[in-house]
mmCIF file with all atom_site columns, C-alpha atoms in Angstrom:
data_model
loop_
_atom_site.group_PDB
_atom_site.id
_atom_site.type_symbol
_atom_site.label_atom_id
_atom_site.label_alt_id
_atom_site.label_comp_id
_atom_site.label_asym_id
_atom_site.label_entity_id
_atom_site.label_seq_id
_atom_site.pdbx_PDB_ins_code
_atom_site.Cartn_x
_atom_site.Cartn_y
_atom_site.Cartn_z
_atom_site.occupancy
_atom_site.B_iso_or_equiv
_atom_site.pdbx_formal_charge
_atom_site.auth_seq_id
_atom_site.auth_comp_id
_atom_site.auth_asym_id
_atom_site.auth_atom_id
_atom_site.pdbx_PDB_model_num
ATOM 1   C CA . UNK C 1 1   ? 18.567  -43.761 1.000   1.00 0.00 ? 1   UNK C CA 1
ATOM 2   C CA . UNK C 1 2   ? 16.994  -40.158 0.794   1.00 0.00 ? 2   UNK C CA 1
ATOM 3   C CA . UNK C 1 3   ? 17.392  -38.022 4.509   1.00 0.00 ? 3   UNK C CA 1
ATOM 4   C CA . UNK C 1 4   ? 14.476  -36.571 5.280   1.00 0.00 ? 4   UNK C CA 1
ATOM 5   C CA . UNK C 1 5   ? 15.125  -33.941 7.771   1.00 0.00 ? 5   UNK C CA 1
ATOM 6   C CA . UNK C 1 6   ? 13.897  -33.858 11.188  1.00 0.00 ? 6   UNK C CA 1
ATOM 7   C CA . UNK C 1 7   ? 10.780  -31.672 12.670  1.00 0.00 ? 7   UNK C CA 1
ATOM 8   C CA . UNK C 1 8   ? 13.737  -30.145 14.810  1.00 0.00 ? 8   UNK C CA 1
ATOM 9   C CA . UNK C 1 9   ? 16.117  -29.681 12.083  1.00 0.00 ? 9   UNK C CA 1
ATOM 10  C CA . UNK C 1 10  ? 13.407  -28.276 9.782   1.00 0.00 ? 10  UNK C CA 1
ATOM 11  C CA . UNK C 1 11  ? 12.044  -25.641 12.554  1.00 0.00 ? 11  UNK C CA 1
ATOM 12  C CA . UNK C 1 12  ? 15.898  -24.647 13.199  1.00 0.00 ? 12  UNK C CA 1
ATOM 13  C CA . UNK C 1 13  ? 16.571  -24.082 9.492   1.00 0.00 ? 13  UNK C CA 1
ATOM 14  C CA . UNK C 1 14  ? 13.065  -21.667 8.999   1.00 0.00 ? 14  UNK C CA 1
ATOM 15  C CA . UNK C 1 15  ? 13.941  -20.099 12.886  1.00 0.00 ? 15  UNK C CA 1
ATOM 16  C CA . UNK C 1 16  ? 15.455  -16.844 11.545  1.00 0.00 ? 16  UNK C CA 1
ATOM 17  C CA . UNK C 1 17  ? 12.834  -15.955 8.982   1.00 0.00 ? 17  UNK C CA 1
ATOM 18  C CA . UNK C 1 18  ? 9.761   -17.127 11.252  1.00 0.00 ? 18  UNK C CA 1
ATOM 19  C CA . UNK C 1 19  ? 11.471  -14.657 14.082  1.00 0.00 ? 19  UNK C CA 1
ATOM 20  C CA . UNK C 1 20  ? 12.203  -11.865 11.226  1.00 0.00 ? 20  UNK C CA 1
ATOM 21  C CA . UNK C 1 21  ? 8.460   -12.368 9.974   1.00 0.00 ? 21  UNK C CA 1
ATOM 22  C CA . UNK C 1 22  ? 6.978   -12.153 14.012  1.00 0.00 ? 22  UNK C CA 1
ATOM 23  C CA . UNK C 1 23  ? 9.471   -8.467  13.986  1.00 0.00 ? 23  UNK C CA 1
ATOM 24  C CA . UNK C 1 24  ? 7.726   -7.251  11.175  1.00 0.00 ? 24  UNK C CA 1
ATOM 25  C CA . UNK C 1 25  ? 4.729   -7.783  13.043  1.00 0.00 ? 25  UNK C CA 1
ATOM 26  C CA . UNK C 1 26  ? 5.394   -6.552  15.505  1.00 0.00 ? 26  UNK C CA 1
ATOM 27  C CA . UNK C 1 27  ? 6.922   -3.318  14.447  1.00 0.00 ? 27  UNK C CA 1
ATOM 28  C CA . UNK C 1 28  ? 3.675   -2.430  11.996  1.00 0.00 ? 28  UNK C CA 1
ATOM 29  C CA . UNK C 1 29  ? 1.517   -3.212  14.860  1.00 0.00 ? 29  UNK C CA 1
ATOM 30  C CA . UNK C 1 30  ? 3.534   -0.709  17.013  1.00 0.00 ? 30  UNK C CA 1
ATOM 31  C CA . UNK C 1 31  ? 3.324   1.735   13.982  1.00 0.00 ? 31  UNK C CA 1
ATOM 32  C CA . UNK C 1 32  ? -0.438  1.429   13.435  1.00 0.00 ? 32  UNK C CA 1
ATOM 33  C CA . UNK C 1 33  ? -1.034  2.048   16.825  1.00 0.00 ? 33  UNK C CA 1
ATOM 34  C CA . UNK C 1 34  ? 0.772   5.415   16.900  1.00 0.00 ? 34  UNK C CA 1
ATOM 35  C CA . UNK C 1 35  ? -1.542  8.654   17.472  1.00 0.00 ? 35  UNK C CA 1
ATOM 36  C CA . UNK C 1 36  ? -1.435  11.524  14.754  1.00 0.00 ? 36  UNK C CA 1
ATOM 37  C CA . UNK C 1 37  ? -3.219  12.793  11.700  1.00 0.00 ? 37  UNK C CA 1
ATOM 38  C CA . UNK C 1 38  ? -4.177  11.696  9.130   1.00 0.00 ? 38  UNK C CA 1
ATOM 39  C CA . UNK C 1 39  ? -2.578  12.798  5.361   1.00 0.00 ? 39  UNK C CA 1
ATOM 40  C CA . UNK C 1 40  ? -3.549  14.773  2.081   1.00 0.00 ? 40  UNK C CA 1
ATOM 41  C CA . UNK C 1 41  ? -2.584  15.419  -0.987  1.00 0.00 ? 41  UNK C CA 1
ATOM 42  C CA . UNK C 1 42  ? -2.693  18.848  0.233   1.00 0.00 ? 42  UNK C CA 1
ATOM 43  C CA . UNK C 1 43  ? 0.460   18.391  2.335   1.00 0.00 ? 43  UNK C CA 1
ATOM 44  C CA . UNK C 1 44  ? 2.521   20.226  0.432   1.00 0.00 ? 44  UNK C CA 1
ATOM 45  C CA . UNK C 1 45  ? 0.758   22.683  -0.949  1.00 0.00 ? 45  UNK C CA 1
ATOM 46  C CA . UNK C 1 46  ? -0.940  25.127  1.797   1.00 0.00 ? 46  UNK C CA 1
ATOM 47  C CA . UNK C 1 47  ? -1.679  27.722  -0.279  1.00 0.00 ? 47  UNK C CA 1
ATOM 48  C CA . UNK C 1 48  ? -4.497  25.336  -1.616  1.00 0.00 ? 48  UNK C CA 1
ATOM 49  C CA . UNK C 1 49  ? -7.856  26.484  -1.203  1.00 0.00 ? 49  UNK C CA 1
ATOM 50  C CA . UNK C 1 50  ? -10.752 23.959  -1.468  1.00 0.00 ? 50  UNK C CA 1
ATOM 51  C CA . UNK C 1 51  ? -14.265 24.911  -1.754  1.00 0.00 ? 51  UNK C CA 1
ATOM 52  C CA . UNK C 1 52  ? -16.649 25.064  1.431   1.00 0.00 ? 52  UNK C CA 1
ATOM 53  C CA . UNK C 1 53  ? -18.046 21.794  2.407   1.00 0.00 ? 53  UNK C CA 1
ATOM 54  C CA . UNK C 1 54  ? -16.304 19.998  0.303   1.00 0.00 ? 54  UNK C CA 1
ATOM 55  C CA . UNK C 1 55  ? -17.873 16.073  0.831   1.00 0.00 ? 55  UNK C CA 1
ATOM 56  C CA . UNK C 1 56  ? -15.366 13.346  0.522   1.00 0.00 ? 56  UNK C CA 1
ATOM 57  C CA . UNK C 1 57  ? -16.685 9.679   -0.420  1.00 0.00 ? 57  UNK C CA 1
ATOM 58  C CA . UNK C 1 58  ? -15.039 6.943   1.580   1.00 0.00 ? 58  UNK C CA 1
ATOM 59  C CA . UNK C 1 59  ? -12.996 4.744   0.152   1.00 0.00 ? 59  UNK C CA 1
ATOM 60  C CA . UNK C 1 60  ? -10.726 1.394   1.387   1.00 0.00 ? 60  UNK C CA 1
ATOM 61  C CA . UNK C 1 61  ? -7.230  0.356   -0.022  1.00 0.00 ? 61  UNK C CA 1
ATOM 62  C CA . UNK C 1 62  ? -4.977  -2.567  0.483   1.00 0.00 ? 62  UNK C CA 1
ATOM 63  C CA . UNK C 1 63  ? -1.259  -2.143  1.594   1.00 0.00 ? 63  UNK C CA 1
ATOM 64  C CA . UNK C 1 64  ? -0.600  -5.536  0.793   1.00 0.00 ? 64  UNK C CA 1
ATOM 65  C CA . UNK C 1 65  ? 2.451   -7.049  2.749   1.00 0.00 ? 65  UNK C CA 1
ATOM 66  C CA . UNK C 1 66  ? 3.589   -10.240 0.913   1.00 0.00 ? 66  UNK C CA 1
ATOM 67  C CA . UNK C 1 67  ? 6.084   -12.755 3.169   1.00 0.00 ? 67  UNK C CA 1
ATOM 68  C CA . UNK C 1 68  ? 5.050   -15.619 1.065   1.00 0.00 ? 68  UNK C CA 1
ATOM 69  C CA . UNK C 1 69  ? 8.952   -15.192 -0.265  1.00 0.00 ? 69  UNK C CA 1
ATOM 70  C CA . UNK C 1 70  ? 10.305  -15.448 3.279   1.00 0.00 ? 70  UNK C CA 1
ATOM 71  C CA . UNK C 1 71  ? 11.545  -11.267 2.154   1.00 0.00 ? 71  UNK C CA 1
ATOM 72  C CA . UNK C 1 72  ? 8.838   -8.772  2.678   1.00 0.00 ? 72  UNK C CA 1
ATOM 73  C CA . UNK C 1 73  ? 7.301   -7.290  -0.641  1.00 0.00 ? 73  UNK C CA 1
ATOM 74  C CA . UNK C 1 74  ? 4.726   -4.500  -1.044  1.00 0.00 ? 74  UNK C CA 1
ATOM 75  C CA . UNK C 1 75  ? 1.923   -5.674  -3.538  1.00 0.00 ? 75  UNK C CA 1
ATOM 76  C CA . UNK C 1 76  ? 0.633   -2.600  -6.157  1.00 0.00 ? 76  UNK C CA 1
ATOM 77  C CA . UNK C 1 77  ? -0.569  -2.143  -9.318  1.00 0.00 ? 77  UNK C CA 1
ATOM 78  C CA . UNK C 1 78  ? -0.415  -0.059  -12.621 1.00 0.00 ? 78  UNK C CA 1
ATOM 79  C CA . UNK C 1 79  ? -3.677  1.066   -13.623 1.00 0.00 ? 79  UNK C CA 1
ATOM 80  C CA . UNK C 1 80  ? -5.278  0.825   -17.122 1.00 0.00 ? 80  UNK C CA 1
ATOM 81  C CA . UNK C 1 81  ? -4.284  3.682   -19.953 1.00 0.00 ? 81  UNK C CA 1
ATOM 82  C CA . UNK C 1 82  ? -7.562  3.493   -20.990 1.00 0.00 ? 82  UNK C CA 1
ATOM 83  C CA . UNK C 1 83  ? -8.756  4.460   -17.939 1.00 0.00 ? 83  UNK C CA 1
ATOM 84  C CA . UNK C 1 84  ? -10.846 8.505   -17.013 1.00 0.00 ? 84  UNK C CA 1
ATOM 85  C CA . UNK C 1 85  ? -9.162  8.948   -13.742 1.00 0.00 ? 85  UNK C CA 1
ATOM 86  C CA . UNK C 1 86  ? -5.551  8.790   -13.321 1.00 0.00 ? 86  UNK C CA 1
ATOM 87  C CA . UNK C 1 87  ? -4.782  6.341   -16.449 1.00 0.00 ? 87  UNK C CA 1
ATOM 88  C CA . UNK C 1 88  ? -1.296  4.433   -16.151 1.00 0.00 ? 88  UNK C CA 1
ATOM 89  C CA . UNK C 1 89  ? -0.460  5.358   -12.655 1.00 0.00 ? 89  UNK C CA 1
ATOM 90  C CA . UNK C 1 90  ? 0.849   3.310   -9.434  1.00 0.00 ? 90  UNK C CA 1
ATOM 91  C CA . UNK C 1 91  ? -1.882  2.634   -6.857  1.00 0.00 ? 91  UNK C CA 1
ATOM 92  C CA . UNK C 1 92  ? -3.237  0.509   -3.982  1.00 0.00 ? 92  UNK C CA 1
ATOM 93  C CA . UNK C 1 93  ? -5.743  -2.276  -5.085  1.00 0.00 ? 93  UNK C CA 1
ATOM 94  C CA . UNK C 1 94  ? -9.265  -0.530  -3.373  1.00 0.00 ? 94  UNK C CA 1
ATOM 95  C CA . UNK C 1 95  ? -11.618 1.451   -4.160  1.00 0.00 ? 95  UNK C CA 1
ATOM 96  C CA . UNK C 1 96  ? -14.435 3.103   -2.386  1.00 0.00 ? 96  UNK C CA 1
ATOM 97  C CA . UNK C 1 97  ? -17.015 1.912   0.165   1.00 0.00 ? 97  UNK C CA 1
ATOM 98  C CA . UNK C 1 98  ? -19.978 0.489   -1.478  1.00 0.00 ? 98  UNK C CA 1
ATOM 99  C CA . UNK C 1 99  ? -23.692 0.595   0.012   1.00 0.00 ? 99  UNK C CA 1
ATOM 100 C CA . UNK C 1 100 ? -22.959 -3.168  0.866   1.00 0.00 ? 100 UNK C CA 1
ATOM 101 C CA . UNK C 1 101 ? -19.636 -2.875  2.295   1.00 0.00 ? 101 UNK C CA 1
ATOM 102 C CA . UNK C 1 102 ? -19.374 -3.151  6.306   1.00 0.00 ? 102 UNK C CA 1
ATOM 103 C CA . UNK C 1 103 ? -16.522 -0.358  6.284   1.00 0.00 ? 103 UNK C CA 1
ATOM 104 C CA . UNK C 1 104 ? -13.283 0.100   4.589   1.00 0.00 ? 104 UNK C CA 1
ATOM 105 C CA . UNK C 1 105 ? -11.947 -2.623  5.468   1.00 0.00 ? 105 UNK C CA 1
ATOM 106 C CA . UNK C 1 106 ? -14.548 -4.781  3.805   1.00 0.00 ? 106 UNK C CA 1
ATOM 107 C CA . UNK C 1 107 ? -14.264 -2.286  0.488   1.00 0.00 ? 107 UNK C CA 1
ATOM 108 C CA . UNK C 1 108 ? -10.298 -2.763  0.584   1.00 0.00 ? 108 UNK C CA 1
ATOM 109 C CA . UNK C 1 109 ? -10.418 -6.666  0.701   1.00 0.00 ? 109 UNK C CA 1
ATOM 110 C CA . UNK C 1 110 ? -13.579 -6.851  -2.013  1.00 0.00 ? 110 UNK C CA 1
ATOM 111 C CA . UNK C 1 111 ? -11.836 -4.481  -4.239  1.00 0.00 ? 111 UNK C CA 1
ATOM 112 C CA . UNK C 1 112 ? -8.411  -6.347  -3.996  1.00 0.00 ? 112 UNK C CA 1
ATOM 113 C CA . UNK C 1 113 ? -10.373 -9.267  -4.965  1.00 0.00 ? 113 UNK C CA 1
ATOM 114 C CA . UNK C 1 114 ? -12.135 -7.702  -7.889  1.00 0.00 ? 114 UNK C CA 1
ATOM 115 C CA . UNK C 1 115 ? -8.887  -5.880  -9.321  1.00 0.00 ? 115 UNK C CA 1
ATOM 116 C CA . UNK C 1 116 ? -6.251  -8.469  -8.492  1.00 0.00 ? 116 UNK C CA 1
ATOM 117 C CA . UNK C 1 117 ? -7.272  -11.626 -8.276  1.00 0.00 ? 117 UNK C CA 1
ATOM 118 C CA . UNK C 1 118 ? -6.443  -11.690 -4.349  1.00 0.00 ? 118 UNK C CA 1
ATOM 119 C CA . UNK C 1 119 ? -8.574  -14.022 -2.055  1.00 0.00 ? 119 UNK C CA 1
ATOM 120 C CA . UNK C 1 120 ? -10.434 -12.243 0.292   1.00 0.00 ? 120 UNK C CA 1
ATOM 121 C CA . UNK C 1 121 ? -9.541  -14.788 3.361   1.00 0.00 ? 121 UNK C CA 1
ATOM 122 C CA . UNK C 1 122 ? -5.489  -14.471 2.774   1.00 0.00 ? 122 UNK C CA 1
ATOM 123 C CA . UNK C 1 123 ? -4.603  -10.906 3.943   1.00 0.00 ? 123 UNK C CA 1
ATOM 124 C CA . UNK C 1 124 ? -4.218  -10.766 7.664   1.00 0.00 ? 124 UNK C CA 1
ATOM 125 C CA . UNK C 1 125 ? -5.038  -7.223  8.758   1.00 0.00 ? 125 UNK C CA 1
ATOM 126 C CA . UNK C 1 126 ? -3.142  -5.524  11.048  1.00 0.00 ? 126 UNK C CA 1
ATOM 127 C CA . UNK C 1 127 ? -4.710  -2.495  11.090  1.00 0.00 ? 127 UNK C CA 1
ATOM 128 C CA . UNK C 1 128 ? -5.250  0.920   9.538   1.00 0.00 ? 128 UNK C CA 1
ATOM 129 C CA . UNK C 1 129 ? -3.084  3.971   8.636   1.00 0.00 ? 129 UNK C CA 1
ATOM 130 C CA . UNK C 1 130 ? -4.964  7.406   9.325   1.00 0.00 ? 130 UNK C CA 1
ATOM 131 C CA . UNK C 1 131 ? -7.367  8.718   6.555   1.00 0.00 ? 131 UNK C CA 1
ATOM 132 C CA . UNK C 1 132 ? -5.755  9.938   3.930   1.00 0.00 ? 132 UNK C CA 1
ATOM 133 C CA . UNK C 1 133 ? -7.492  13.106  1.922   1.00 0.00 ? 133 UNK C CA 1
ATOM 134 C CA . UNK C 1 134 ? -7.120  12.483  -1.985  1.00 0.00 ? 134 UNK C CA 1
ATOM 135 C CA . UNK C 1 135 ? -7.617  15.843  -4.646  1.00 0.00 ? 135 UNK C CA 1
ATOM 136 C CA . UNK C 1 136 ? -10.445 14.096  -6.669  1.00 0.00 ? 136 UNK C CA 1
ATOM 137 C CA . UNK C 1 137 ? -12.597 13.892  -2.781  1.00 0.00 ? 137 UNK C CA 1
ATOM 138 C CA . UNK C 1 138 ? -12.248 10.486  -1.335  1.00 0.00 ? 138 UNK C CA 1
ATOM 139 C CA . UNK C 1 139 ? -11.282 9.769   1.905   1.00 0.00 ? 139 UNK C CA 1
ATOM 140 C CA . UNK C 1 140 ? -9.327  6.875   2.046   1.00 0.00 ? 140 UNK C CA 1
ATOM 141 C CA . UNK C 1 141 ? -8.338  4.113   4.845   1.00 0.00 ? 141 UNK C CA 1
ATOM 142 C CA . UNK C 1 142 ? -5.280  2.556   4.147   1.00 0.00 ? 142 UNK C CA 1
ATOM 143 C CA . UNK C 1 143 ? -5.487  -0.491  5.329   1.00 0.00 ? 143 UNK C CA 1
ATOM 144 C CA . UNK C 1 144 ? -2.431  -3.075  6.056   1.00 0.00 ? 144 UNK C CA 1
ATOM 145 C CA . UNK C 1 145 ? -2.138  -6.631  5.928   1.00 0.00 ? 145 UNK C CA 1
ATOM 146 C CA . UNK C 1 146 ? 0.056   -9.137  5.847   1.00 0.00 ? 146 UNK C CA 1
ATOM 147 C CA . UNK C 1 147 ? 0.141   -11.920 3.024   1.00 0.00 ? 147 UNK C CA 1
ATOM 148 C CA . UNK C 1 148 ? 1.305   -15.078 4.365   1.00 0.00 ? 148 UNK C CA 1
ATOM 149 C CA . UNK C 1 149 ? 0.875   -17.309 0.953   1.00 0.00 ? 149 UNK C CA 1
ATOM 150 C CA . UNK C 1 150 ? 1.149   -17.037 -2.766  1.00 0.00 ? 150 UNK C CA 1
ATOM 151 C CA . UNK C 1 151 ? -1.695  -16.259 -4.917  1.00 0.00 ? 151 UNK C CA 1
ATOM 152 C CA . UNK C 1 152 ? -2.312  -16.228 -8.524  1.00 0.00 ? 152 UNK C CA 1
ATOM 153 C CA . UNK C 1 153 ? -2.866  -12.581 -9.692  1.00 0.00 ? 153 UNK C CA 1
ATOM 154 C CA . UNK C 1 154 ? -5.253  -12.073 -11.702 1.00 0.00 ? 154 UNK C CA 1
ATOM 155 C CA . UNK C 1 155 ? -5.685  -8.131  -12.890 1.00 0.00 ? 155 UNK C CA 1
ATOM 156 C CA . UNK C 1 156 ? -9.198  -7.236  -13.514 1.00 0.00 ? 156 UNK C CA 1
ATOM 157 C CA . UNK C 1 157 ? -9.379  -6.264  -17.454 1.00 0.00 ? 157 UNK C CA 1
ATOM 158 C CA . UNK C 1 158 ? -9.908  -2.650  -18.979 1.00 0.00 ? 158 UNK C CA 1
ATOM 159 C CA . UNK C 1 159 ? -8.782  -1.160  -15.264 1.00 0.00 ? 159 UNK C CA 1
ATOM 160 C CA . UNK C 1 160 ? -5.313  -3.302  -13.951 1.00 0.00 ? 160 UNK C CA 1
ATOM 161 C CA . UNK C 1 161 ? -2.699  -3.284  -16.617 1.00 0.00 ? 161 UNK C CA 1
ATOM 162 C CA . UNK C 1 162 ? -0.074  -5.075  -14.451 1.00 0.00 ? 162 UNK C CA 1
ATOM 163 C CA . UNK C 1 163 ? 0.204   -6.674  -10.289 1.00 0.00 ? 163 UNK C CA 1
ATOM 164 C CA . UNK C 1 164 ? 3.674   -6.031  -9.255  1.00 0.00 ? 164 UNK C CA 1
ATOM 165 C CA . UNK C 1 165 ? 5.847   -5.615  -6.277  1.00 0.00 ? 165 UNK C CA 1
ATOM 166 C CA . UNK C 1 166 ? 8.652   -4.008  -4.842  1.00 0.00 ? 166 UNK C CA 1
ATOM 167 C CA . UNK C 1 167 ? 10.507  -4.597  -1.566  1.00 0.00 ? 167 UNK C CA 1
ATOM 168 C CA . UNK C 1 168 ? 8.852   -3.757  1.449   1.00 0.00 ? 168 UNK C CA 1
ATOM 169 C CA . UNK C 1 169 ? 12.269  -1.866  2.542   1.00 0.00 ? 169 UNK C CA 1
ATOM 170 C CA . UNK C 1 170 ? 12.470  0.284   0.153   1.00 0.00 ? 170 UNK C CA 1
ATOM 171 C CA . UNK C 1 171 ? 9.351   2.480   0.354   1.00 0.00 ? 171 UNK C CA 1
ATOM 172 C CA . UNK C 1 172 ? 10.080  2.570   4.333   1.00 0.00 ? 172 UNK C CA 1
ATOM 173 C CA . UNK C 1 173 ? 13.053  3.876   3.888   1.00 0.00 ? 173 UNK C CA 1
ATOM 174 C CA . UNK C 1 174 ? 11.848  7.818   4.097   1.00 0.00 ? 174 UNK C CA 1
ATOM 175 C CA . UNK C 1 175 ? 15.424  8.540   2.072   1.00 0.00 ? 175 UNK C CA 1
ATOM 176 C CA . UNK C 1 176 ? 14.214  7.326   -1.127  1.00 0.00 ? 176 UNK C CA 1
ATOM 177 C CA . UNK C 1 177 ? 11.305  9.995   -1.291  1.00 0.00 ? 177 UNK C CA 1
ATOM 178 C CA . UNK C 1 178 ? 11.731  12.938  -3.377  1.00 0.00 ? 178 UNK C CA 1
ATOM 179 C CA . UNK C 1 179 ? 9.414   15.740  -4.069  1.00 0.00 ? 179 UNK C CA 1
ATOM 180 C CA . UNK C 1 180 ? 8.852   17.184  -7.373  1.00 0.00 ? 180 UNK C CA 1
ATOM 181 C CA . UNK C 1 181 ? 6.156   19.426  -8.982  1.00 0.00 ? 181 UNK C CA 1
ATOM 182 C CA . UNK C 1 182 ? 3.955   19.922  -11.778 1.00 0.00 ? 182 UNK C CA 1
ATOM 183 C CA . UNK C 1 183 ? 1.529   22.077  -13.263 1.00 0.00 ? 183 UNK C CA 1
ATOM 184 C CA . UNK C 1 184 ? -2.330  21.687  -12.002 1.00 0.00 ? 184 UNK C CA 1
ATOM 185 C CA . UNK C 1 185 ? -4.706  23.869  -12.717 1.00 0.00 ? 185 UNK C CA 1
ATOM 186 C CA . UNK C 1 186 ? -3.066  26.670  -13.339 1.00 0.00 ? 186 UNK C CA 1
ATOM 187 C CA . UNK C 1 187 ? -0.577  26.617  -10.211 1.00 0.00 ? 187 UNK C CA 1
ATOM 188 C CA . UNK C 1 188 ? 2.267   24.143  -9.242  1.00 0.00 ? 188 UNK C CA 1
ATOM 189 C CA . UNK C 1 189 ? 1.332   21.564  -7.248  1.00 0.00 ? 189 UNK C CA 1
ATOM 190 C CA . UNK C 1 190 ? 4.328   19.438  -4.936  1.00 0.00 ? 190 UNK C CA 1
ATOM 191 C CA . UNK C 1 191 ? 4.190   15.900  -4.504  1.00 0.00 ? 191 UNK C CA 1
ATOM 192 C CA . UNK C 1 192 ? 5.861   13.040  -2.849  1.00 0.00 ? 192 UNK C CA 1
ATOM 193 C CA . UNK C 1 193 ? 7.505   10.031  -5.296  1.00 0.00 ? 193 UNK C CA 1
ATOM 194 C CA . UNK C 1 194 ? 9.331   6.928   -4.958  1.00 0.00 ? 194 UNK C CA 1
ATOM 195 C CA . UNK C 1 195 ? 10.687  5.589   -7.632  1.00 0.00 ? 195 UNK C CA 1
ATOM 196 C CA . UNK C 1 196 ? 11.435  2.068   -7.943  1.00 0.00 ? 196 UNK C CA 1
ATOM 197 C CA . UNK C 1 197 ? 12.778  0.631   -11.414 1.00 0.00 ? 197 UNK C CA 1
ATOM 198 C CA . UNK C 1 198 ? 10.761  1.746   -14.062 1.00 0.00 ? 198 UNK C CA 1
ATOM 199 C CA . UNK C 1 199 ? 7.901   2.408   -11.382 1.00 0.00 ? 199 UNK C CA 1
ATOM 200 C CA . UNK C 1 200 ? 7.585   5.769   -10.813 1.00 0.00 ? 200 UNK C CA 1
ATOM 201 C CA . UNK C 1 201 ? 5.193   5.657   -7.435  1.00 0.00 ? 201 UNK C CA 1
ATOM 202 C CA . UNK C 1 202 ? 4.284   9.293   -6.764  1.00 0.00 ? 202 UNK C CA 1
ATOM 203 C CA . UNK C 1 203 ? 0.632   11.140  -6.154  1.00 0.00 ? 203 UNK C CA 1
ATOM 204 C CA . UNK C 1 204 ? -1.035  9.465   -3.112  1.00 0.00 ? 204 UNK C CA 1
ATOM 205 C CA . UNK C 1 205 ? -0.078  6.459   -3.238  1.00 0.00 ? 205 UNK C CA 1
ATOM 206 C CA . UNK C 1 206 ? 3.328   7.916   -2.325  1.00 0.00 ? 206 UNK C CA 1
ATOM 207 C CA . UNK C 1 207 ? 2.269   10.235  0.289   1.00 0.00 ? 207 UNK C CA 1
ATOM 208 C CA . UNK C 1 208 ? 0.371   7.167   2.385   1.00 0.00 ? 208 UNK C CA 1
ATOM 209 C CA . UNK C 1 209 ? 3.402   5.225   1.736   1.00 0.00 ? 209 UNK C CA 1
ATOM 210 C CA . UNK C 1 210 ? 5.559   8.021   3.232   1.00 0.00 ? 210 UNK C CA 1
ATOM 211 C CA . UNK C 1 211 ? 3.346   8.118   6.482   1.00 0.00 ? 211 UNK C CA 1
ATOM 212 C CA . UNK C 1 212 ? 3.485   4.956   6.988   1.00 0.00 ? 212 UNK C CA 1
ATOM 213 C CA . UNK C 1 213 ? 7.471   5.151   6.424   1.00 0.00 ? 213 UNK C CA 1
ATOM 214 C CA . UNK C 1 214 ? 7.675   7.775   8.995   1.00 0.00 ? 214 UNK C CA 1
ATOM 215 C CA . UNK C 1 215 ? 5.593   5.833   11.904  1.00 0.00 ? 215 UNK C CA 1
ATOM 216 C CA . UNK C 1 216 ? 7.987   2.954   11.008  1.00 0.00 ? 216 UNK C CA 1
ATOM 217 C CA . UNK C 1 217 ? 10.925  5.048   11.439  1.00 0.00 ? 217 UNK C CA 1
ATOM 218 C CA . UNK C 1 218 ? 9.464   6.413   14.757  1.00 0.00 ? 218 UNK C CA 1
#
């Protein structure tokens, strides 16, 4: 005769994780709500001058929390090689707001969709990180949410070369950034990274992920 576990017994075996999941919650909630400003690429470089009136273009991303694993994971991609603007890199799925979009928000869950595959009801949003100030002129909402269920990714061809994740812990854990440099047109620029394996997050994508580290931490 096969047991078949109780109601009780099953709700007592999943306790732990379903309280460790509602902490998590809780804790980004707390973070999101935090007052301060909002970030740049700029941040570490203040001898940068930018031109006068500079107009940034909106733009939405998705900080993808996956608990579909019962361990939190952060989903991001690796952008095309083929592609103009920042070929091969680590970023967000987004992308900027669209004439039909309702507000970031809307552009960060259709873009997800688009790039990745990811169903536009699943994430659970539990808010937005401040405005973060990229050096090709978007201003972009970083916008969290929590994955509660596995999806098939699907990477959008000619612009997603790989959906991949790392864990949660790691890039909120403000001891694994390092700053390095580079050459950019003509003067050395400083930038956040956080390597991961053989990702090597850096650019904005780190810096937002650093903030949001930081209000975590606080």
């Amino acid at each position: 005769m096969t047991w078949i576990p109780s109601r009780w017994a099953l709700k007592r075996k999943f306790r732990p994780v379903i309280e460790a999941v509602r902490d998590l919650e809780d804790r980004i909630a707390a973070a999101l709500q935090l007052q301060g400003n909002g970030s740049s690429d700029f941040d570490l470089n203040p001898g940068t001058v930018l031109p006068e009136g500079r107009k940034l273009r909106a733009a939405g991303v998705l900080v993808p929390v996956s608990i579909a694993s019962g361990s939190p994971r952060l989903i991001l991609t690796k952008r095309s090689s083929a592609l103009k603007h920042h070929p091969g890199q680590i970023a967000f799925p987004g992308g900027k707001v669209d004439a039909g979009d309702k507000d970031a928000c809307a552009a960060a869950l259709r873009e997800a969709w688009e790039e990745i595959g990811l169903p536009q009801d699943l994430p659970e949003i539990l808010g937005c990180l401040p405005e973060h100030e990229t050096v090709t002129g978007f201003s972009v909402t970083p916008v969290v949410a929590l994955i509660r269920e596995d999806f098939a990714a699907r990477p959008e061809a000619g612009e997603v070369a790989e959906v991949f994740s790392v864990p949660l812990g790691h890039v909120l854990d403000t001891d694994n950034y390092i700053i390095e440099s580079r050459r950019w047109r003509g003067t050395r620029r400083r930038y956040y990274t956080v390597p991961y394996g053989p990702y090597y997050i850096w650019g904005a994508t780190a810096r937002m992920l650093r903030g949001f580290a930081a209000r975590m931490e606080s």
